[in-house]
Tab-separated table of C-alpha atoms in Angstrom:
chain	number	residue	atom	x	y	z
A	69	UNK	CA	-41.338	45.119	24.281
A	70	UNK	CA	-39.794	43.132	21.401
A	71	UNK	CA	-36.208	40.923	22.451
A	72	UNK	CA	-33.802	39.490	20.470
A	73	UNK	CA	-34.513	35.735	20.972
A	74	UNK	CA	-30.849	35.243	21.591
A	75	UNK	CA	-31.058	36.434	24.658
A	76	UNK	CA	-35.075	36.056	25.294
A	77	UNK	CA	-34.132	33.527	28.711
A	78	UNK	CA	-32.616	36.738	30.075
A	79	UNK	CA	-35.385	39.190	28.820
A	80	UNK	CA	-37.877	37.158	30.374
A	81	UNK	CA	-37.056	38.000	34.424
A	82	UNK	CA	-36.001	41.323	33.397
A	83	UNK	CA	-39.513	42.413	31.995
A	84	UNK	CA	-41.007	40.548	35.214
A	85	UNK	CA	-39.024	42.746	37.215
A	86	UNK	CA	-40.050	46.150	34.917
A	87	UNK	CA	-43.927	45.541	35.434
A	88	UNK	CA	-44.123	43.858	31.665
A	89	UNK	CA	-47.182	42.219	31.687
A	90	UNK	CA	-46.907	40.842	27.900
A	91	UNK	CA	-43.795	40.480	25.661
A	92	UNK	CA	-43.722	40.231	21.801
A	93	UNK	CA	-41.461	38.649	19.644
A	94	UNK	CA	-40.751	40.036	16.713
A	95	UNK	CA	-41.015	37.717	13.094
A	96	UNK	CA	-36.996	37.339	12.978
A	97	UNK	CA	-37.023	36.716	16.232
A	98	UNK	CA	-38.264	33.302	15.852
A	99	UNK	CA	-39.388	32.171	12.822
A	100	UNK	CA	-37.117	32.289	9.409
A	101	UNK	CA	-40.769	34.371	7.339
A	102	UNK	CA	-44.122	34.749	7.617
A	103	UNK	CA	-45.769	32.245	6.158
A	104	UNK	CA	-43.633	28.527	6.543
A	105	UNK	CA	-43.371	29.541	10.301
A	106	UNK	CA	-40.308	27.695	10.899
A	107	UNK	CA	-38.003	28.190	13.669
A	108	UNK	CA	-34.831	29.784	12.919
A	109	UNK	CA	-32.108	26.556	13.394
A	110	UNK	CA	-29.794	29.056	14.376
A	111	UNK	CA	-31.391	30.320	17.209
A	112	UNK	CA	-33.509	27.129	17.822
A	113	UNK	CA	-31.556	24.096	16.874
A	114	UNK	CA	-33.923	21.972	18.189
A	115	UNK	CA	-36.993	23.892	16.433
A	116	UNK	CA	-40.289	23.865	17.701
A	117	UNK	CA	-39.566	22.079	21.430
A	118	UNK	CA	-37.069	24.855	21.787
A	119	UNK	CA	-39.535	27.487	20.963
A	120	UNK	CA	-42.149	25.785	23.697
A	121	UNK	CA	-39.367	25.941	25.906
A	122	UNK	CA	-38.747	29.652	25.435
A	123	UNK	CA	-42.615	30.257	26.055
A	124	UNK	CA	-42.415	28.068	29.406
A	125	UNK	CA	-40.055	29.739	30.562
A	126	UNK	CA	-41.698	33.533	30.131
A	127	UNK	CA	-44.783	31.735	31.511
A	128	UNK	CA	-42.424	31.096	34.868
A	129	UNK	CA	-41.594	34.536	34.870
A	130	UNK	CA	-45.453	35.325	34.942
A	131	UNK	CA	-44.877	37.188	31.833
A	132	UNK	CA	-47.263	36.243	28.865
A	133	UNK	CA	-45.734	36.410	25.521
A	134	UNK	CA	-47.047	36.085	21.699
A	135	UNK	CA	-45.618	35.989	18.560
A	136	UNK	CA	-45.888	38.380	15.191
A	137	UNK	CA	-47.622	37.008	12.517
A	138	UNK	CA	-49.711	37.435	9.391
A	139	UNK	CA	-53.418	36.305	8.212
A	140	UNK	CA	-52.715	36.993	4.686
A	141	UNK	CA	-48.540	37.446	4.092
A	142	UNK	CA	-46.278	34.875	2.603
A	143	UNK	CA	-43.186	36.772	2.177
A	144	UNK	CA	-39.798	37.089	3.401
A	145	UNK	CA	-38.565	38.389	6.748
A	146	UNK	CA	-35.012	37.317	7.185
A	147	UNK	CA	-32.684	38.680	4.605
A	148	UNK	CA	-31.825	36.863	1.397
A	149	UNK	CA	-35.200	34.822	1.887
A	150	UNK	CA	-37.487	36.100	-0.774
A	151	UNK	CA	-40.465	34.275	-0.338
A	152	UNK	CA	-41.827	31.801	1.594
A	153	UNK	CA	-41.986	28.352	0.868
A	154	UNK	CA	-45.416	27.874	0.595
A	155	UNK	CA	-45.688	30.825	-1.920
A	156	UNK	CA	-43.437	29.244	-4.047
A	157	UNK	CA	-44.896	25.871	-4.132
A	158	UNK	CA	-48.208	27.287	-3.985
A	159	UNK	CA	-48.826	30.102	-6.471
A	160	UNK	CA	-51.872	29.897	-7.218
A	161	UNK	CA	-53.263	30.169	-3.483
A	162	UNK	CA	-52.465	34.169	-4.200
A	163	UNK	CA	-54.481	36.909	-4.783
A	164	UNK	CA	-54.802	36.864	-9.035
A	165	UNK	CA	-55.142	40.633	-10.168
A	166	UNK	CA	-56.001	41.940	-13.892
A	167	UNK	CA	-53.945	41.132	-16.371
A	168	UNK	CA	-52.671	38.384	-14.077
A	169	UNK	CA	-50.673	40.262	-11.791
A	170	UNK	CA	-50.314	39.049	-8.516
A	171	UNK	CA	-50.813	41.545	-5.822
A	172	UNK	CA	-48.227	42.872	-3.487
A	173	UNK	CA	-47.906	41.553	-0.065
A	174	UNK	CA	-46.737	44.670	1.940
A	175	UNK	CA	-49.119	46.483	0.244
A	176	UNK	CA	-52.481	44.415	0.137
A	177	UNK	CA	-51.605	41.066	1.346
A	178	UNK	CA	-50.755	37.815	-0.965
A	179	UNK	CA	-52.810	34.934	-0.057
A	180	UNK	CA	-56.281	34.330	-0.097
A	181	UNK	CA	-58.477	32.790	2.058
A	182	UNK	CA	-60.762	31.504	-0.565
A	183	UNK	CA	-57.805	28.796	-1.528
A	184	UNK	CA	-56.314	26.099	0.553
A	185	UNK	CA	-54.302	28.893	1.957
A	186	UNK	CA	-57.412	29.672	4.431
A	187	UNK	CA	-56.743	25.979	5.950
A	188	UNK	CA	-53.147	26.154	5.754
A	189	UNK	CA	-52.815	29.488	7.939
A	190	UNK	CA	-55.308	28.426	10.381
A	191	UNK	CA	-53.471	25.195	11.394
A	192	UNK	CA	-50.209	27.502	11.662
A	193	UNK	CA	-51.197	29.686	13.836
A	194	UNK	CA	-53.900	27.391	16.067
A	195	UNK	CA	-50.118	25.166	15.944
A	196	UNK	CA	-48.756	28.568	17.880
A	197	UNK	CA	-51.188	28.769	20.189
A	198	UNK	CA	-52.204	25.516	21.144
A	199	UNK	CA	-49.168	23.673	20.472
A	200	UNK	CA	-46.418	25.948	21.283
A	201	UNK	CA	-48.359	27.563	24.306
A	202	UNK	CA	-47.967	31.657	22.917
A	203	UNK	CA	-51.139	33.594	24.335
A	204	UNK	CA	-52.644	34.991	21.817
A	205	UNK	CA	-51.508	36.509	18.481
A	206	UNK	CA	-50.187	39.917	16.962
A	207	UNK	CA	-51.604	39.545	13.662
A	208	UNK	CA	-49.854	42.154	11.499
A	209	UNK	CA	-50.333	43.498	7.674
A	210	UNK	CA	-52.541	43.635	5.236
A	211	UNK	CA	-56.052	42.169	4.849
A	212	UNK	CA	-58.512	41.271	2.252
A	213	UNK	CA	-60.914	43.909	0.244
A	214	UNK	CA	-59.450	43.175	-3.267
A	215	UNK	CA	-61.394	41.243	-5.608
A	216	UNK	CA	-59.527	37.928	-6.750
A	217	UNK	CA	-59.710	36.630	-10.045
A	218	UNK	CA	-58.495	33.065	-9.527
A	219	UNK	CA	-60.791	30.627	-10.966
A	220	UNK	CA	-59.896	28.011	-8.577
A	221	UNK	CA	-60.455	29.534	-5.431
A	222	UNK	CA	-64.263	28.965	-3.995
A	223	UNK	CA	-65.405	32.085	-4.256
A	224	UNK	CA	-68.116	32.614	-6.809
A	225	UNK	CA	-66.938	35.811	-8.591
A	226	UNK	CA	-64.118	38.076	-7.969
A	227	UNK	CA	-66.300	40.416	-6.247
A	228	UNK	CA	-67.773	37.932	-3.581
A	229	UNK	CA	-64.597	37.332	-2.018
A	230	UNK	CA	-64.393	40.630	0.370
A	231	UNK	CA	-67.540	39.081	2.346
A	232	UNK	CA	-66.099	35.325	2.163
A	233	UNK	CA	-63.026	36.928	3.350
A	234	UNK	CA	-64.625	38.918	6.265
A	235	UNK	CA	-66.983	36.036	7.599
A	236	UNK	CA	-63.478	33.597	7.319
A	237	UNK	CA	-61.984	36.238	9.655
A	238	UNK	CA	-65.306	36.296	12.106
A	239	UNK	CA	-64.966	33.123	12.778
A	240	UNK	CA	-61.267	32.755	13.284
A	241	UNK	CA	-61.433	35.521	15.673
A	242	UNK	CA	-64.612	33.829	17.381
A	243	UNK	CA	-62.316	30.621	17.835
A	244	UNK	CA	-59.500	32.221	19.429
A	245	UNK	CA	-61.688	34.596	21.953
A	246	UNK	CA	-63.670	31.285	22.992
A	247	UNK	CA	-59.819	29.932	24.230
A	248	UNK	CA	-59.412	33.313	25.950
A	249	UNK	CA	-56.425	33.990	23.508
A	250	UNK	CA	-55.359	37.828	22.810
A	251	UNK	CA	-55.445	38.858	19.526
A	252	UNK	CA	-54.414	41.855	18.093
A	253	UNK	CA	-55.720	42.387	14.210
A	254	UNK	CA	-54.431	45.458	11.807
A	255	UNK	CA	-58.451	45.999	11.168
A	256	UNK	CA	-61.554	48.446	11.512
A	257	UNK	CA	-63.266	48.245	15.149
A	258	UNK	CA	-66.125	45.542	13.992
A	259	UNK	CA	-62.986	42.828	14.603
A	260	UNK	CA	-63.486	43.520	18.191
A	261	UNK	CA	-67.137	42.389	17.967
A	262	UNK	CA	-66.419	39.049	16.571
A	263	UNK	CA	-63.726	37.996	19.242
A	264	UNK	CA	-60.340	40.445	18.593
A	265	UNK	CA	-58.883	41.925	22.128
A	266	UNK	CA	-57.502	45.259	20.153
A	267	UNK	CA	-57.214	47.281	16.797
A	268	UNK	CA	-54.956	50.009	15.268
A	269	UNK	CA	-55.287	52.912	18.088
A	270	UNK	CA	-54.149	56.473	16.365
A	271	UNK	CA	-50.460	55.901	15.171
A	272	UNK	CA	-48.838	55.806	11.756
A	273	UNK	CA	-46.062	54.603	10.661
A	274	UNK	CA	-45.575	57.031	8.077
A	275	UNK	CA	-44.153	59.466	10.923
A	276	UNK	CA	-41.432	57.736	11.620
A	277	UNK	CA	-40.052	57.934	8.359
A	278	UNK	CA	-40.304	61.934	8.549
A	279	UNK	CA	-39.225	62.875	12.082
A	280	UNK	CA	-37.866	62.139	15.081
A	281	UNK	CA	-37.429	63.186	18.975
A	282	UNK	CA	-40.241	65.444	20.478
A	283	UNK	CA	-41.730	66.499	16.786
A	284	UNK	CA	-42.421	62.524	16.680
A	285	UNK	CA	-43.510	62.470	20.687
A	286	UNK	CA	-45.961	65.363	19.965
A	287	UNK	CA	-47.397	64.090	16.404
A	288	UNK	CA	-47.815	60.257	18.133
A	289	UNK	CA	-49.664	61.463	20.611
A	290	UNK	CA	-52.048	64.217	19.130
A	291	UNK	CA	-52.968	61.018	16.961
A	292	UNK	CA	-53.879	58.743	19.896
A	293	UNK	CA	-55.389	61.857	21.312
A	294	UNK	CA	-57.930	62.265	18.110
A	295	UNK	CA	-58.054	58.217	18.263
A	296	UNK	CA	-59.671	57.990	21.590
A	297	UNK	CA	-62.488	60.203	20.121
A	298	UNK	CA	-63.439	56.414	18.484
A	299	UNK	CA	-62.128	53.882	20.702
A	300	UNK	CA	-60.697	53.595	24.209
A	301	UNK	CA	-57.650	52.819	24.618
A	302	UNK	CA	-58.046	49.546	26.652
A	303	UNK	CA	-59.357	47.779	23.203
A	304	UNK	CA	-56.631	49.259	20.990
A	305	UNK	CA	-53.122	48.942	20.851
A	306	UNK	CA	-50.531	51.464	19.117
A	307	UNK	CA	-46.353	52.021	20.195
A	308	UNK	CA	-44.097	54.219	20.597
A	309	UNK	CA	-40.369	53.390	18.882
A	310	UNK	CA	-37.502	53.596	21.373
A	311	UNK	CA	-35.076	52.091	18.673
A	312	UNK	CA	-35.196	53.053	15.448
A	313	UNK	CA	-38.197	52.285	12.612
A	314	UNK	CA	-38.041	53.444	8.967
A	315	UNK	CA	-35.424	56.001	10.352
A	316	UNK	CA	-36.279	57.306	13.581
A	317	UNK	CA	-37.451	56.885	16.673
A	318	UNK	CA	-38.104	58.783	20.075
A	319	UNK	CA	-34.655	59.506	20.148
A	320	UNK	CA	-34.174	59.051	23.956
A	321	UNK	CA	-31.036	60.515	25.639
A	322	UNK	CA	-30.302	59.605	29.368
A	323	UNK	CA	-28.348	62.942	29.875
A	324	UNK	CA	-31.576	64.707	28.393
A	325	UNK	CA	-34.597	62.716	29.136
A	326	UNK	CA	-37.676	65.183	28.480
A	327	UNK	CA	-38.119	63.504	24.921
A	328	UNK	CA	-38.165	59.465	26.917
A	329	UNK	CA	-40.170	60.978	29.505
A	330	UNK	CA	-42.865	62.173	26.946
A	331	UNK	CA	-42.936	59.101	24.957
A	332	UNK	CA	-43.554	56.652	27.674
A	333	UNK	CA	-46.054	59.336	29.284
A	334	UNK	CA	-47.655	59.568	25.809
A	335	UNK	CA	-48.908	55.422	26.022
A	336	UNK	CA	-49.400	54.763	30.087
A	337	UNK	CA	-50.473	58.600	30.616
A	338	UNK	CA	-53.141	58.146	27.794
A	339	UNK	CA	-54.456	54.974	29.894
A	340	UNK	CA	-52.766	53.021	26.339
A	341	UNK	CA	-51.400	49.256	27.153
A	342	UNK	CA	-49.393	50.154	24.612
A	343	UNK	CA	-46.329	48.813	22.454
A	344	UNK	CA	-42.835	49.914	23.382
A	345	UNK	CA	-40.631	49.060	20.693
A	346	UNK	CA	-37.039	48.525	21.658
A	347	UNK	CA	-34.940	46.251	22.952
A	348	UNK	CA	-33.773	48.011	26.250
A	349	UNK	CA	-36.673	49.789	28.398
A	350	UNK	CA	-34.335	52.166	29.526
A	351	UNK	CA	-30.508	53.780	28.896
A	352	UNK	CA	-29.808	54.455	32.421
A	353	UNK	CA	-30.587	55.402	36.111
A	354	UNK	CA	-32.767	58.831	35.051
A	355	UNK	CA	-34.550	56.723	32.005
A	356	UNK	CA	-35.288	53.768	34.280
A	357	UNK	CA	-37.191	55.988	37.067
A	358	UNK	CA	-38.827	58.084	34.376
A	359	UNK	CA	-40.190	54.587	33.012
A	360	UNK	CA	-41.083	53.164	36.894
A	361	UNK	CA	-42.408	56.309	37.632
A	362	UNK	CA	-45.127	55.810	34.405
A	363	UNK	CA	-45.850	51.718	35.315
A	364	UNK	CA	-46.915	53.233	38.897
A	365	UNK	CA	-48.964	55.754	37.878
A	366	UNK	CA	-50.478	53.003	35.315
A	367	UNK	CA	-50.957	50.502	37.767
A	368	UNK	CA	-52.203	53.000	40.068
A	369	UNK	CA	-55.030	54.247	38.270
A	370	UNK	CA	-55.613	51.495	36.008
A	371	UNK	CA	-59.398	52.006	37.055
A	372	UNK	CA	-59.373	55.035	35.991
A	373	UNK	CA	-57.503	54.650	32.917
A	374	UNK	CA	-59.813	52.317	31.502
A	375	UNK	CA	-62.640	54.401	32.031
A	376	UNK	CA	-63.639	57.405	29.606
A	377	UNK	CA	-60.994	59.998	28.516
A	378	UNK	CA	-62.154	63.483	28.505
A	379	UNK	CA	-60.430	65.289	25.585
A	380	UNK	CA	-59.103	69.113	27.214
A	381	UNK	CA	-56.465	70.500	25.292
A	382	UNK	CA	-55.333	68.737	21.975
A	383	UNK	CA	-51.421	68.364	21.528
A	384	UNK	CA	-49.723	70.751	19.156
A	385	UNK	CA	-46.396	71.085	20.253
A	386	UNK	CA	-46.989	74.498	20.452
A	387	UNK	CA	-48.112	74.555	23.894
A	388	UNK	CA	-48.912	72.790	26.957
A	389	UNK	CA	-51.868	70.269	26.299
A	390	UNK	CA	-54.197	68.021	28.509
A	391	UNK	CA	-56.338	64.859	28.854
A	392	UNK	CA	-58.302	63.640	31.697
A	393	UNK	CA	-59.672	59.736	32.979
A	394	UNK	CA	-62.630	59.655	34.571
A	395	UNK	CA	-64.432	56.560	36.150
A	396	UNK	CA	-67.301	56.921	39.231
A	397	UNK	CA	-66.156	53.428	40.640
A	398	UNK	CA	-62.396	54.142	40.504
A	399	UNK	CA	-60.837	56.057	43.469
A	400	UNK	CA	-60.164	58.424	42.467
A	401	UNK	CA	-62.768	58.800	39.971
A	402	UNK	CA	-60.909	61.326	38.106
A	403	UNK	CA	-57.474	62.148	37.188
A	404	UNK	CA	-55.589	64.650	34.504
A	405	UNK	CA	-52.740	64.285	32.946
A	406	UNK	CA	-50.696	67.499	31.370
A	407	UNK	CA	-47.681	67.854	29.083
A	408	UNK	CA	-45.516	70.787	28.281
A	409	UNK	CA	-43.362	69.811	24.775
A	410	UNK	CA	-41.770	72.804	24.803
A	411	UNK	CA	-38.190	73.968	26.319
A	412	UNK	CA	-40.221	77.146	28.405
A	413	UNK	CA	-42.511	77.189	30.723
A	414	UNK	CA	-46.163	77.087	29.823
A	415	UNK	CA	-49.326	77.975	31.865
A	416	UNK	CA	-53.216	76.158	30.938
A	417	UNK	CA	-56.523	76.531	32.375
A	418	UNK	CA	-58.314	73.516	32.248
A	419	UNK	CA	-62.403	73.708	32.645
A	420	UNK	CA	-62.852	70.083	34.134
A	421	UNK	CA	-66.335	68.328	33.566
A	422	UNK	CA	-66.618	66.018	36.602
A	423	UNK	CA	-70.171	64.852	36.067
A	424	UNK	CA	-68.586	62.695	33.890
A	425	UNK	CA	-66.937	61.295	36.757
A	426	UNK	CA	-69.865	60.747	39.040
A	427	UNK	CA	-69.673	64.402	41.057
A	428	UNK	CA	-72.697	65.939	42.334
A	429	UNK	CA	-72.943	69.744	41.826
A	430	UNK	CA	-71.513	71.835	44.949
A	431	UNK	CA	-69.178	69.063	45.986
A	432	UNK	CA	-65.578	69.948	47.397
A	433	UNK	CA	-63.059	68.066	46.168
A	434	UNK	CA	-58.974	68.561	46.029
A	435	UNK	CA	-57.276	68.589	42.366
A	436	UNK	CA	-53.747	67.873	43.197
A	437	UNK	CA	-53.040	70.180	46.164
A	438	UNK	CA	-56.036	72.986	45.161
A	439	UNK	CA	-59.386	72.605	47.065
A	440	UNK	CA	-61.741	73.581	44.933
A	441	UNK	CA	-65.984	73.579	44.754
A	442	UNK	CA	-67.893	72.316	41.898
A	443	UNK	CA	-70.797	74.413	39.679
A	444	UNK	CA	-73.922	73.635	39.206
A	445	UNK	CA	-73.214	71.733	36.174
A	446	UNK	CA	-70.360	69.266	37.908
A	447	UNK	CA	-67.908	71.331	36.806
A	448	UNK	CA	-64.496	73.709	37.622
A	449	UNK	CA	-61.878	75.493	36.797
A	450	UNK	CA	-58.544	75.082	37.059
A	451	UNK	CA	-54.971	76.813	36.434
A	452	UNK	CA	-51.906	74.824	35.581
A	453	UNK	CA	-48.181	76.469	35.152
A	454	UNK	CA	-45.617	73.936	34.053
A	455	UNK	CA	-41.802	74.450	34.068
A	456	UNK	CA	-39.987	73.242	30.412
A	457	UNK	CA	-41.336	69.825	29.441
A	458	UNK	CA	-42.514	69.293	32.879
A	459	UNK	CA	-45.383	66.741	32.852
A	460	UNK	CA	-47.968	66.725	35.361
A	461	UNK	CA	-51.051	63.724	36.880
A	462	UNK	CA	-53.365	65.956	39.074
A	463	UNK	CA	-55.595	63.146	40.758
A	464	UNK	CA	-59.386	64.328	41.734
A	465	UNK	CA	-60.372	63.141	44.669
A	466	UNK	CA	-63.992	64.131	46.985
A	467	UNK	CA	-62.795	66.550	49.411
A	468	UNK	CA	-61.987	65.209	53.247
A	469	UNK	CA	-65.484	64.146	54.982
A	470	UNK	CA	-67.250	64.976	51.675
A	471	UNK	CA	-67.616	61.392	50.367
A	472	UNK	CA	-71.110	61.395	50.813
A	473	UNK	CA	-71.125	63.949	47.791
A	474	UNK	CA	-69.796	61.145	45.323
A	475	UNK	CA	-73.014	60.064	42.926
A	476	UNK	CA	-73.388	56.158	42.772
């Protein structure tokens, strides 16, 4: 989850002790804008050995951390800072539109490759990584696929410069992998081919600026539920907002906590690593076991979860809906997960295809507390009543003395 750098040497022992894994600091957390990449004085009076002192001391925590950053912004971040400093001493390393508009960074990116931008970025953000000691890189915004009109820049016509642009990214992407680096990119799956550790997973920002509370729950997670139909969720990343982004967010409520409790179920139920965005993980004692109660069912059946999710019932909000994780070498090899969004009780039945979980036809096996007996096909039925926004994890396990059933 993001921190306010202020107070990162505190955040860092706290996320150790809430099962964070990885921590990312936001752009005004750190630097002053995307683009120069300086620390901000007042939080880091003695700049960049400050900032390697911050990273040592997540690394002691055994917490990794990286920073946000941009491939192709130089813009502002903190407020009253318009542009960065290399886009104003360096216009022409833009984009160069008709008519000889430059484009707009938040919508297209500003800075091309093709120029002496391409060099400049590239010793920025290796400078993060290998000099400042983040582990990897949340590379955020906009990339190329506009043609560029600048006469200066190397490629050969304004069309040309999508490819340059593409094979610049390959093998920036190749560089990092080969230092075992994790880099997220805002990009079609092919970037995880050439070296990228995750891609855009089936959210949108454009929800949050609509709705809020369960409405938001329910929409963000009928997207990563039509997502995983692509990608797994182990090689993309996506969030869930616990403060608020473009106007909204989860809306959590300790006294209330069905909406928290679907939100965080939403990314470690879906088998998603995830993004919580916030800067506390919890408002109180019923939040914080709703959220240790998801990081032990994630770390649980991370096996599972990283296998293939079957798709059962697709959220709606309308009703109760369901997903299920299946891996033959995970034990178990098979577990469902079930929401109810709504404030009365709902009732599913779920027809479970455990062949894709390594099952032999006939075999016994317990889902949850029901014993039940598989088809010929691998295969069963089974009922599920839920009280109001009760979610349930129903783990499938080979029946007692029936292991020998289990398909290797």
């Amino acid at each position: 989850p993001p921190c306010r750098t202020a107070s990162a040497r505190a955040h860092a022992p706290r996320a150790a002790a809430d099962g964070i894994e990885m921590s990312h600091l936001f752009m005004t957390q750190v630097f002053t804008n995307v683009g120069d990449y300086i620390p901000r004085p007042d939080l880091f009076p003695g700049g960049a050995a400050d900032v390697k002192r911050l990273v040592d001391h997540f690394h002691r925590h055994k917490v990794k951390v990286i920073p946000y950053c941009s491939l192709t912004i130089a813009w502002q971040a903190m407020a009253g800072e318009r542009r960065a400093r290399v886009c104003e001493e360096h216009p022409d390393w833009q984009y160069l539109g008709p008519d000889g508009i430059r484009y707009n960074c938040y919508g297209y990116g500003n800075m091309c490759y093709q120029s002496p931008w391409g060099e400049y970025i590239t010793d920025k953000l290796n400078w993060l990584t290998d000099s400042l000691g983040f582990d990897g890189l949340h590379i955020d915004g906009p990339y190329h696929g506009l043609p560029c009109l600048e006469t200066q820049h190397r490629h050969r016509s304004p069309e040309s410069v999508g490819y340059m642009n593409w094979k610049w990214e390959q093998n920036f992407y190749r560089g990092k992998a080969a230092k075992g680096l994790f880099v997220t990119v805002p990009q079609d799956p092919a970037a995880l081919l050439f070296g990228a550790r995750a891609v855009p997973g089936g959210y949108t920002e454009e929800d949050f600026a609509f709705m809020g509370g369960m409405p938001l729950v329910t929409a963000c997670r009928a997207r990563l539920f039509d997502a995983r139909y692509r990608l797994p969720a182990s090689c993309t990343w996506s969030w869930i907002g616990l403060d608020p982004l473009h106007g909204h967010s989860m809306e959590a409520d300790e006294e209330h906590p069905a909406t928290y409790d679907h939100a965080i179920a939403g990314c470690f139920g879906y088998g998603h690593w995830g993004l919580l965005h916030g800067v506390r993980l919890y408002l109180g004692p019923k939040t914080e076991r709703i959220y240790r109660r998801w990081i032990r069912f994630y770390q649980e059946h991370r096996q599972a979860l990283c296998g293939d999710m079957i798709h059962l019932v697709r959220p709606d909000g309308l009703r109760p809906d369901a997903v299920m994780h299946v891996n033959p070498q995970a034990e178990p090899p098979a577990v469902v997960v079930v929401f109810n969004p709504r404030d009365t009780a709902g009732h599913l039945h779920l027809h479970l295809p455990l062949h894709f979980a390594g099952l032999k036809p006939g075999a016994a096996i317990m889902a949850g507390a029901a014993r039940l007996t598989l088809d010929d096909r691998s295969s069963t039925g089974l009922d599920v009543t839920l009280s109001p926004y009760e979610i349930q994890t129903i783990p499938i396990r080979v029946n007692v003395g029936k292991a020998a059933q289990r398909n290797n």
